[in-house]
Amino acid sequence: MDPQIIIARRVAQELKSGNLVNLGIGIPTLVANYVPADLKVFFQSENGLIGTGPIPEQGMAHPLLTDAGGRPISALPGAATFDSAMSFGLIRGGHVDVTVLGGLQVDAHGRLANWMIPGKMVPGMGGAMDLVSGAKRVIVAMQHAAKGKPKIVKKCNLPLTSARPVHLVVTDMAVIGFADGKATLLETAPGISVAEVMAVTEAELVVPDDIPEMKI
Amino acid sequence: MDPQIIIARRVAQELKSGNLVNLGIGIPTLVANYVPADLKVFFQSENGLIGTGPIPEQGMAHPLLTDAGGRPISALPGAATFDSAMSFGLIRGGHVDVTVLGGLQVDAHGRLANWMIPGKMVPGMGGAMDLVSGAKRVIVAMQHAAKGKPKIVKKCNLPLTSARPVHLVVTDMAVIGFADGKATLLETAPGISVAEVMAVTEAELVVPDDIPEMKI
Amino acid sequence: MMRAVSVEEAVAMIPAGASVMVGGFMGVGTPERLLDELVRQQKTGLSLICNDAATPGKGVGKLFDATLVSRLTATHIGLNPKAQQQMLANQINIDLVPQGSFVERIRAGGCGLGGVLTPTGVGTLVADGKRLIEVDGEPFLLETAIRAQFALVHAFLADYLGNLTYALTARNFNPIMAMAADTVIVTAEHIVPVGVIAPDHVITPAPLVDYLITNG
Amino acid sequence: MMRAVSVEEAVAMIPAGASVMVGGFMGVGTPERLLDELVRQQKTGLSLICNDAATPGKGVGKLFDATLVSRLTATHIGLNPKAQQQMLANQINIDLVPQGSFVERIRAGGCGLGGVLTPTGVGTLVADGKRLIEVDGEPFLLETAIRAQFALVHAFLADYLGNLTYALTARNFNPIMAMAADTVIVTAEHIVPVGVIAPDHVITPAPLVDYLITNG
């Protein structure tokens, strides 16, 4: 299975009926494709919409209805639009139940870096800092390693997105939680051993006796 | 002429076309009655409306359309409604061009007390403190003296509404400004002499050579 | 996910002594059915957060009639003699807040802000015990966030998902309070199917609402 | 009082070097005609306040194409390579702000607040040079108010008085910026008679608008 699809499928299982969910750009966007049809989830687009629907059919897009990347989207029945102050009031105020974001690095305590590579990539933090500071639950969806280089590290050498730790990291190899402020291996991907995960994880990992396999 | 009508007529002359105006309860409310028909003034009701119209005809009132005192009002074509955060954003943000408020005392520098008589009247400040702190121009509309006791005093012994001075006080006897931080007599009411004004004014008054009579 | 419940069930969830925000301005835009039921179930010792005390027999005035309030945060209580008597007899602990600061404190509570800096109240009694913070040489009061256990909100239209709109001056504090409480309970003048309220006309998006009171 | 003017007249009022807020999110909800005219009139050295740099050829992207921007306050510029090049070449002085803080700072500027306390950015690069203020033991960053000389706003409907509504995700920063500038200039998809926009659907009340660009 495609690594991105493993991640998206597994993250989708974290969503509960009634959740207000904000998905970041990249792998997180794919999560919407794997939400069971009977699960009533509200997706927020931080440019001002709750109730984002699929990409509209050819010829049905409206230029004033887009996602945060400026791409045409649709709105489901019961959608709501609002200004940016409200959008970030929802985010920072803890009204977003789950946010799923991409990551460059996550440290041993769950702190995320995902907005800047000094001297190289300075696009700006957009809404990421508010999402990590404010959402009830923050899930990072990313590849476990970049070209063999661990992304779950002892200490981030990239600038942090927030001092607040994330709740869960879901990669193509593992699910890692930070319940007691320590990176803890919770699940491995199908066919991946604990040793293989450890080999590409720089942060010290708490490894409980029983590590179930992801059910995807 | 009724003292309240003298005041209301004179205050109405301060309003300009396009002004956003907030009128307090009491004498200030009467000001709306004396605005020339060709002057396009927007009246705000701080409970969430711009474009307040006259009291509706018998049987035409709606229970969800009231002024800040809870009394039925109407809305003019082009009216706008909004929540209280917006209402006070408009007030504190300097978008209200003129507010007209009642007063208990005004001191020699133009500082107003109008919300509390300790141990006697503690209704609360409502929106008065925001209006005096935020409106572009603050006009106090009040009787010059209460039972012969001056209301324009050296120093307020009642709690201040704001540390920011008001711009103009209009009474049944005089118009007083505070341009240089000093109470200055600008006009007298018809038939009232400067000496009569001075006799019931406790604050030191700057009295220019030429004091015109109010044109009402 | 919003649940539709009877008014009895909803109020049964509110314990005596709870902190409760109630929408409305002089009783306009107040969830009367919830207030009637609070009285019927005799929920005593409430910490009430409401713009005003309305009038006896109307809106939150009913809570004072039944002496259910032990703390009150409000901007004015001038038109409810019972609330004033209870305050002067020290039966109610009262905190009077300027209206603009009142709504910003609630907004801050709902939007994840620690507080706001306002010029309102600087140099007055309201500044007592509050931090004065200078920005570019200008003094501001730090007004900190307020939240409550329950927000009782009255809408004009609610759809089956919980999207809300408000009518005219009945909007006032309702949408702000709907963000600032752990549990949000809503009454509506009309309950309508999903899709009846256009996305651009939704003021309170569905995920903010916990309980909607059913008709009858 | 709002005045209807041509796009040429409106932009002629903006001097080179002015501070200008522009509504829009990735070019959606941006007043394109005003941007085209800024380019035509070659208004150089602008201090631009806008959520993002859009993309070349679209929205504020046009200002970077024409190298008219010398300062930029934004939340991300990742999708505009020209803006990134100009930043890396030190042709633009750039201030990156988290999106929730960005909109709250503008809201504060428009609503007469000195600033807000936000948890976003605490413990990150964003905290550099900012005051850390504790409330009940929790650390917050003080984010101060932003205003501009001009706000360029794009609405969906504008009426002859200047009342505005917005459509779908094109609302974003427009109504917030419409409160935070000395002069507010508006383009609208449709100009309609007074009364066409219901009072409850007005997002920006008429008194906030200084100039409305006429059709054609």
Tab-separated table of N, CA and C in Angstrom, chain A residues 75-199:
chain	number	residue	atom	x	y	z
A	75	ALA	N	-19.480	22.799	-0.934
A	75	ALA	CA	-19.964	22.924	0.445
A	75	ALA	C	-21.116	21.955	0.615
A	76	LEU	N	-21.122	21.213	1.705
A	76	LEU	CA	-22.196	20.259	1.970
A	76	LEU	C	-23.429	20.988	2.504
A	77	PRO	N	-24.613	20.385	2.391
A	77	PRO	CA	-25.789	20.990	3.024
A	77	PRO	C	-25.518	21.178	4.523
A	78	GLY	N	-25.846	22.353	5.040
A	78	GLY	CA	-25.553	22.638	6.443
A	78	GLY	C	-24.196	23.282	6.642
A	79	ALA	N	-23.547	23.661	5.553
A	79	ALA	CA	-22.257	24.350	5.660
A	79	ALA	C	-22.456	25.757	6.231
A	80	ALA	N	-21.376	26.311	6.761
A	80	ALA	CA	-21.397	27.680	7.291
A	80	ALA	C	-20.129	28.388	6.868
A	81	THR	N	-20.259	29.663	6.503
A	81	THR	CA	-19.085	30.468	6.159
A	81	THR	C	-18.925	31.582	7.185
A	82	PHE	N	-17.709	32.084	7.318
A	82	PHE	CA	-17.430	33.103	8.338
A	82	PHE	C	-16.118	33.791	8.008
A	83	ASP	N	-15.831	34.863	8.740
A	83	ASP	CA	-14.602	35.606	8.492
A	83	ASP	C	-13.420	34.957	9.212
A	84	SER	N	-12.241	35.502	8.969
A	84	SER	CA	-11.021	34.887	9.499
A	84	SER	C	-10.898	35.031	11.011
A	85	ALA	N	-11.486	36.062	11.583
A	85	ALA	CA	-11.435	36.202	13.048
A	85	ALA	C	-12.220	35.065	13.692
A	86	MET	N	-13.393	34.751	13.139
A	86	MET	CA	-14.199	33.630	13.619
A	86	MET	C	-13.468	32.314	13.370
A	87	SER	N	-12.874	32.177	12.206
A	87	SER	CA	-12.206	30.923	11.852
A	87	SER	C	-11.110	30.599	12.864
A	88	PHE	N	-10.350	31.598	13.233
A	88	PHE	CA	-9.271	31.354	14.189
A	88	PHE	C	-9.759	31.435	15.635
A	89	GLY	N	-10.894	32.057	15.860
A	89	GLY	CA	-11.551	31.923	17.163
A	89	GLY	C	-11.920	30.468	17.411
A	90	LEU	N	-12.438	29.821	16.374
A	90	LEU	CA	-12.774	28.389	16.479
A	90	LEU	C	-11.521	27.557	16.732
A	91	ILE	N	-10.459	27.885	16.037
A	91	ILE	CA	-9.215	27.095	16.127
A	91	ILE	C	-8.539	27.303	17.483
A	92	ARG	N	-8.282	28.554	17.822
A	92	ARG	CA	-7.538	28.853	19.047
A	92	ARG	C	-8.391	28.583	20.285
A	93	GLY	N	-9.712	28.698	20.116
A	93	GLY	CA	-10.618	28.535	21.253
A	93	GLY	C	-10.925	27.097	21.620
A	94	GLY	N	-10.294	26.153	20.945
A	94	GLY	CA	-10.506	24.753	21.319
A	94	GLY	C	-11.776	24.147	20.758
A	95	HIS	N	-12.381	24.793	19.754
A	95	HIS	CA	-13.613	24.264	19.173
A	95	HIS	C	-13.336	23.241	18.077
A	96	VAL	N	-12.108	23.238	17.572
A	96	VAL	CA	-11.712	22.225	16.595
A	96	VAL	C	-11.293	20.988	17.392
A	97	ASP	N	-11.992	19.878	17.151
A	97	ASP	CA	-11.725	18.663	17.930
A	97	ASP	C	-10.409	18.021	17.527
A	98	VAL	N	-10.154	17.987	16.240
A	98	VAL	CA	-8.949	17.327	15.743
A	98	VAL	C	-8.357	18.151	14.609
A	99	THR	N	-7.063	18.380	14.656
A	99	THR	CA	-6.375	18.898	13.475
A	99	THR	C	-5.321	17.883	13.060
A	100	VAL	N	-5.184	17.730	11.769
A	100	VAL	CA	-4.179	16.814	11.210
A	100	VAL	C	-3.223	17.660	10.379
A	101	LEU	N	-1.954	17.611	10.727
A	101	LEU	CA	-0.975	18.471	10.070
A	101	LEU	C	0.218	17.657	9.600
A	102	GLY	N	0.876	18.134	8.558
A	102	GLY	CA	2.142	17.542	8.133
A	102	GLY	C	3.245	17.949	9.094
A	103	GLY	N	4.388	17.284	9.011
A	103	GLY	CA	5.488	17.621	9.911
A	103	GLY	C	6.843	17.502	9.235
A	104	LEU	N	7.762	18.345	9.667
A	104	LEU	CA	9.165	18.203	9.249
A	104	LEU	C	9.929	17.414	10.315
A	105	GLN	N	9.686	17.745	11.579
A	105	GLN	CA	10.299	17.049	12.710
A	105	GLN	C	9.317	17.054	13.884
A	106	VAL	N	9.399	15.994	14.704
A	106	VAL	CA	8.712	15.967	15.990
A	106	VAL	C	9.746	15.516	17.014
A	107	ASP	N	9.782	16.205	18.158
A	107	ASP	CA	10.818	15.834	19.133
A	107	ASP	C	10.304	14.787	20.129
A	108	ALA	N	11.174	14.389	21.056
A	108	ALA	CA	10.887	13.284	21.980
A	108	ALA	C	9.704	13.589	22.902
A	109	HIS	N	9.374	14.891	23.051
A	109	HIS	CA	8.245	15.271	23.904
A	109	HIS	C	6.990	15.557	23.084
A	110	GLY	N	7.101	15.410	21.767
A	110	GLY	CA	5.939	15.629	20.923
A	110	GLY	C	5.854	17.032	20.342
A	111	ARG	N	6.927	17.797	20.479
A	111	ARG	CA	6.868	19.150	19.917
A	111	ARG	C	7.177	19.121	18.428
A	112	LEU	N	6.362	19.846	17.686
A	112	LEU	CA	6.390	19.795	16.226
A	112	LEU	C	7.152	20.986	15.629
A	113	ALA	N	7.902	20.699	14.551
A	113	ALA	CA	8.462	21.763	13.703
A	113	ALA	C	7.950	21.494	12.296
A	114	ASN	N	7.242	22.447	11.711
A	114	ASN	CA	6.704	22.181	10.363
A	114	ASN	C	6.510	23.419	9.510
A	115	TRP	N	7.187	24.523	9.864
A	115	TRP	CA	6.863	25.729	9.090
A	115	TRP	C	8.066	26.432	8.468
A	116	MET	N	9.255	25.950	8.747
A	116	MET	CA	10.396	26.749	8.292
A	116	MET	C	11.672	25.925	8.281
A	117	ILE	N	12.457	26.063	7.204
A	117	ILE	CA	13.828	25.552	7.174
A	117	ILE	C	14.714	26.773	6.948
A	118	PRO	N	15.346	27.260	8.031
A	118	PRO	CA	16.045	28.547	7.913
A	118	PRO	C	16.982	28.597	6.702
A	119	GLY	N	16.930	29.682	5.970
A	119	GLY	CA	17.794	29.896	4.816
A	119	GLY	C	17.358	29.155	3.572
A	120	LYS	N	16.315	28.335	3.705
A	120	LYS	CA	15.964	27.464	2.584
A	120	LYS	C	14.469	27.581	2.241
A	121	MET	N	13.634	27.358	3.264
A	121	MET	CA	12.192	27.395	3.038
A	121	MET	C	11.568	28.274	4.113
A	122	VAL	N	11.147	29.454	3.715
A	122	VAL	CA	10.543	30.375	4.671
A	122	VAL	C	9.175	30.807	4.156
A	123	PRO	N	8.281	29.857	3.994
A	123	PRO	CA	6.972	30.237	3.433
A	123	PRO	C	6.101	30.975	4.436
A	124	GLY	N	6.387	30.796	5.740
A	124	GLY	CA	5.507	31.364	6.766
A	124	GLY	C	4.681	30.285	7.411
A	125	MET	N	4.160	30.594	8.580
A	125	MET	CA	3.468	29.569	9.377
A	125	MET	C	1.988	29.468	9.049
A	126	GLY	N	1.441	30.420	8.299
A	126	GLY	CA	0.004	30.379	8.010
A	126	GLY	C	-0.783	30.146	9.280
A	127	GLY	N	-1.657	29.159	9.261
A	127	GLY	CA	-2.471	28.862	10.439
A	127	GLY	C	-1.901	27.782	11.338
A	128	ALA	N	-0.734	27.239	10.994
A	128	ALA	CA	-0.233	26.051	11.713
A	128	ALA	C	-0.004	26.300	13.200
A	129	MET	N	0.566	27.450	13.530
A	129	MET	CA	0.868	27.722	14.946
A	129	MET	C	-0.402	27.796	15.789
A	130	ASP	N	-1.439	28.400	15.228
A	130	ASP	CA	-2.713	28.479	15.953
A	130	ASP	C	-3.350	27.100	16.093
A	131	LEU	N	-3.271	26.310	15.023
A	131	LEU	CA	-3.868	24.971	15.071
A	131	LEU	C	-3.191	24.123	16.140
A	132	VAL	N	-1.867	24.149	16.191
A	132	VAL	CA	-1.160	23.313	17.172
A	132	VAL	C	-1.379	23.851	18.587
A	133	SER	N	-1.508	25.174	18.724
A	133	SER	CA	-1.719	25.753	20.058
A	133	SER	C	-3.152	25.569	20.549
A	134	GLY	N	-4.112	25.468	19.610
A	134	GLY	CA	-5.499	25.571	20.038
A	134	GLY	C	-6.397	24.362	19.855
A	135	ALA	N	-6.120	23.504	18.885
A	135	ALA	CA	-7.042	22.389	18.628
A	135	ALA	C	-7.043	21.436	19.819
A	136	LYS	N	-8.189	20.800	20.070
A	136	LYS	CA	-8.276	19.886	21.213
A	136	LYS	C	-7.268	18.764	21.054
A	137	ARG	N	-7.133	18.257	19.844
A	137	ARG	CA	-6.254	17.123	19.612
A	137	ARG	C	-5.470	17.392	18.342
A	138	VAL	N	-4.150	17.246	18.415
A	138	VAL	CA	-3.288	17.522	17.265
A	138	VAL	C	-2.627	16.218	16.820
A	139	ILE	N	-2.850	15.863	15.562
A	139	ILE	CA	-2.269	14.651	14.996
A	139	ILE	C	-1.324	15.055	13.872
A	140	VAL	N	-0.104	14.533	13.914
A	140	VAL	CA	0.844	14.785	12.831
A	140	VAL	C	0.823	13.575	11.907
A	141	ALA	N	0.648	13.853	10.626
A	141	ALA	CA	0.633	12.795	9.606
A	141	ALA	C	1.831	13.023	8.704
A	142	MET	N	2.819	12.126	8.809
A	142	MET	CA	4.031	12.347	7.992
A	142	MET	C	4.748	11.029	7.753
A	143	GLN	N	5.624	11.039	6.774
A	143	GLN	CA	6.518	9.892	6.560
A	143	GLN	C	7.374	9.739	7.814
A	144	HIS	N	7.710	8.508	8.135
A	144	HIS	CA	8.491	8.279	9.347
A	144	HIS	C	9.898	8.863	9.229
A	145	ALA	N	10.468	8.745	8.036
A	145	ALA	CA	11.828	9.249	7.807
A	145	ALA	C	11.889	9.873	6.426
A	146	ALA	N	12.795	10.821	6.239
A	146	ALA	CA	12.970	11.462	4.939
A	146	ALA	C	14.284	10.957	4.353
A	147	LYS	N	14.200	10.157	3.327
A	147	LYS	CA	15.409	9.556	2.712
A	147	LYS	C	16.282	8.890	3.778
A	148	GLY	N	15.637	8.117	4.639
A	148	GLY	CA	16.375	7.377	5.668
A	148	GLY	C	16.737	8.195	6.893
A	149	LYS	N	16.519	9.508	6.820
A	149	LYS	CA	16.875	10.380	7.946
A	149	LYS	C	15.674	10.507	8.889
A	150	PRO	N	15.869	10.207	10.174
A	150	PRO	CA	14.730	10.244	11.103
A	150	PRO	C	14.087	11.626	11.164
A	151	LYS	N	12.772	11.638	11.266
A	151	LYS	CA	12.032	12.889	11.455
A	151	LYS	C	11.507	12.977	12.897
A	152	ILE	N	11.517	11.850	13.606
A	152	ILE	CA	11.158	11.866	15.028
A	152	ILE	C	12.483	11.883	15.780
A	153	VAL	N	12.809	13.060	16.294
A	153	VAL	CA	14.181	13.353	16.740
A	153	VAL	C	14.232	13.636	18.240
A	154	LYS	N	15.451	13.607	18.784
A	154	LYS	CA	15.644	13.957	20.206
A	154	LYS	C	15.174	15.395	20.425
A	155	LYS	N	15.698	16.270	19.589
A	155	LYS	CA	15.434	17.701	19.742
A	155	LYS	C	15.324	18.278	18.331
A	156	CYS	N	14.313	19.075	18.083
A	156	CYS	CA	14.170	19.660	16.751
A	156	CYS	C	15.287	20.673	16.501
A	157	ASN	N	15.952	20.573	15.364
A	157	ASN	CA	16.871	21.672	15.021
A	157	ASN	C	16.198	22.680	14.080
A	158	LEU	N	14.980	22.402	13.724
A	158	LEU	CA	14.182	23.391	12.981
A	158	LEU	C	13.307	24.162	13.975
A	159	PRO	N	12.928	25.390	13.633
A	159	PRO	CA	12.108	26.193	14.564
A	159	PRO	C	10.763	25.515	14.876
A	160	LEU	N	10.404	25.531	16.150
A	160	LEU	CA	9.167	24.888	16.595
A	160	LEU	C	7.931	25.621	16.063
A	161	THR	N	6.863	24.863	15.900
A	161	THR	CA	5.571	25.436	15.526
A	161	THR	C	4.806	25.869	16.774
A	162	SER	N	5.013	25.133	17.857
A	162	SER	CA	4.371	25.474	19.129
A	162	SER	C	5.139	24.804	20.252
A	163	ALA	N	5.096	25.400	21.419
A	163	ALA	CA	5.700	24.757	22.589
A	163	ALA	C	4.790	23.647	23.119
A	164	ARG	N	3.541	23.654	22.669
A	164	ARG	CA	2.583	22.637	23.117
A	164	ARG	C	2.809	21.346	22.331
A	165	PRO	N	2.959	20.203	23.016
A	165	PRO	CA	3.185	18.940	22.308
A	165	PRO	C	1.949	18.505	21.527
A	166	VAL	N	2.190	17.760	20.462
A	166	VAL	CA	1.087	17.153	19.721
A	166	VAL	C	0.639	15.905	20.474
A	167	HIS	N	-0.509	15.343	20.073
A	167	HIS	CA	-1.041	14.179	20.779
A	167	HIS	C	-0.624	12.875	20.148
A	168	LEU	N	-0.502	12.858	18.818
A	168	LEU	CA	-0.263	11.601	18.122
A	168	LEU	C	0.518	11.886	16.845
A	169	VAL	N	1.452	10.979	16.538
A	169	VAL	CA	2.107	11.028	15.232
A	169	VAL	C	1.784	9.727	14.514
A	170	VAL	N	1.255	9.861	13.303
A	170	VAL	CA	0.960	8.676	12.493
A	170	VAL	C	1.866	8.712	11.265
A	171	THR	N	2.666	7.669	11.116
A	171	THR	CA	3.578	7.603	9.963
A	171	THR	C	3.265	6.350	9.156
A	172	ASP	N	4.024	6.159	8.084
A	172	ASP	CA	3.860	4.951	7.274
A	172	ASP	C	4.408	3.716	7.991
A	173	MET	N	5.084	3.917	9.146
A	173	MET	CA	5.681	2.785	9.860
A	173	MET	C	5.096	2.564	11.253
A	174	ALA	N	4.521	3.629	11.840
A	174	ALA	CA	4.132	3.492	13.243
A	174	ALA	C	3.126	4.544	13.669
A	175	VAL	N	2.524	4.275	14.832
A	175	VAL	CA	1.723	5.287	15.529
A	175	VAL	C	2.432	5.556	16.851
A	176	ILE	N	2.693	6.807	17.115
A	176	ILE	CA	3.437	7.185	18.314
A	176	ILE	C	2.640	8.217	19.097
A	177	GLY	N	2.500	7.962	20.410
A	177	GLY	CA	1.784	8.888	21.281
A	177	GLY	C	2.736	9.581	22.249
A	178	PHE	N	2.231	10.563	22.969
A	178	PHE	CA	3.083	11.333	23.887
A	178	PHE	C	2.367	11.549	25.210
A	179	ALA	N	1.681	10.501	25.678
A	179	ALA	CA	0.785	10.640	26.812
A	179	ALA	C	1.476	11.171	28.067
A	180	ASP	N	2.621	10.666	28.447
A	180	ASP	CA	3.291	11.148	29.655
A	180	ASP	C	4.466	12.060	29.314
A	181	GLY	N	4.369	12.738	28.171
A	181	GLY	CA	5.459	13.603	27.748
A	181	GLY	C	6.625	12.827	27.149
A	182	LYS	N	6.398	11.517	26.933
A	182	LYS	CA	7.450	10.683	26.341
A	182	LYS	C	6.926	10.023	25.078
A	183	ALA	N	7.764	9.991	24.035
A	183	ALA	CA	7.376	9.321	22.796
A	183	ALA	C	7.173	7.837	23.081
A	184	THR	N	5.974	7.346	22.793
A	184	THR	CA	5.641	5.958	23.109
A	184	THR	C	5.114	5.276	21.858
A	185	LEU	N	5.721	4.141	21.513
A	185	LEU	CA	5.289	3.402	20.332
A	185	LEU	C	3.955	2.723	20.641
A	186	LEU	N	2.944	3.006	19.837
A	186	LEU	CA	1.602	2.452	20.105
A	186	LEU	C	1.216	1.355	19.118
A	187	GLU	N	1.619	1.528	17.849
A	187	GLU	CA	1.290	0.545	16.816
A	187	GLU	C	2.396	0.555	15.773
A	188	THR	N	2.502	-0.566	15.060
A	188	THR	CA	3.399	-0.592	13.892
A	188	THR	C	2.543	-0.834	12.656
A	189	ALA	N	3.077	-0.410	11.507
A	189	ALA	CA	2.363	-0.632	10.250
A	189	ALA	C	2.473	-2.107	9.869
A	190	PRO	N	1.538	-2.612	9.053
A	190	PRO	CA	1.581	-4.014	8.642
A	190	PRO	C	2.942	-4.360	8.028
A	191	GLY	N	3.543	-5.442	8.535
A	191	GLY	CA	4.809	-5.911	7.972
A	191	GLY	C	6.041	-5.176	8.483
A	192	ILE	N	5.835	-4.210	9.381
A	192	ILE	CA	6.981	-3.442	9.920
A	192	ILE	C	7.249	-3.924	11.345
A	193	SER	N	8.518	-4.229	11.650
A	193	SER	CA	8.867	-4.698	12.992
A	193	SER	C	9.208	-3.521	13.892
A	194	VAL	N	9.165	-3.760	15.180
A	194	VAL	CA	9.557	-2.729	16.145
A	194	VAL	C	10.999	-2.300	15.890
A	195	ALA	N	11.842	-3.247	15.605
A	195	ALA	CA	13.255	-2.937	15.355
A	195	ALA	C	13.411	-2.010	14.149
A	196	GLU	N	12.622	-2.271	13.114
A	196	GLU	CA	12.694	-1.401	11.927
A	196	GLU	C	12.278	0.029	12.270
A	197	VAL	N	11.257	0.170	13.103
A	197	VAL	CA	10.822	1.511	13.528
A	197	VAL	C	11.943	2.188	14.314
A	198	MET	N	12.496	1.429	15.281
A	198	MET	CA	13.560	1.978	16.138
A	198	MET	C	14.751	2.464	15.298
A	199	ALA	N	15.041	1.725	14.233
A	199	ALA	CA	16.224	2.021	13.418
A	199	ALA	C	16.143	3.400	12.756
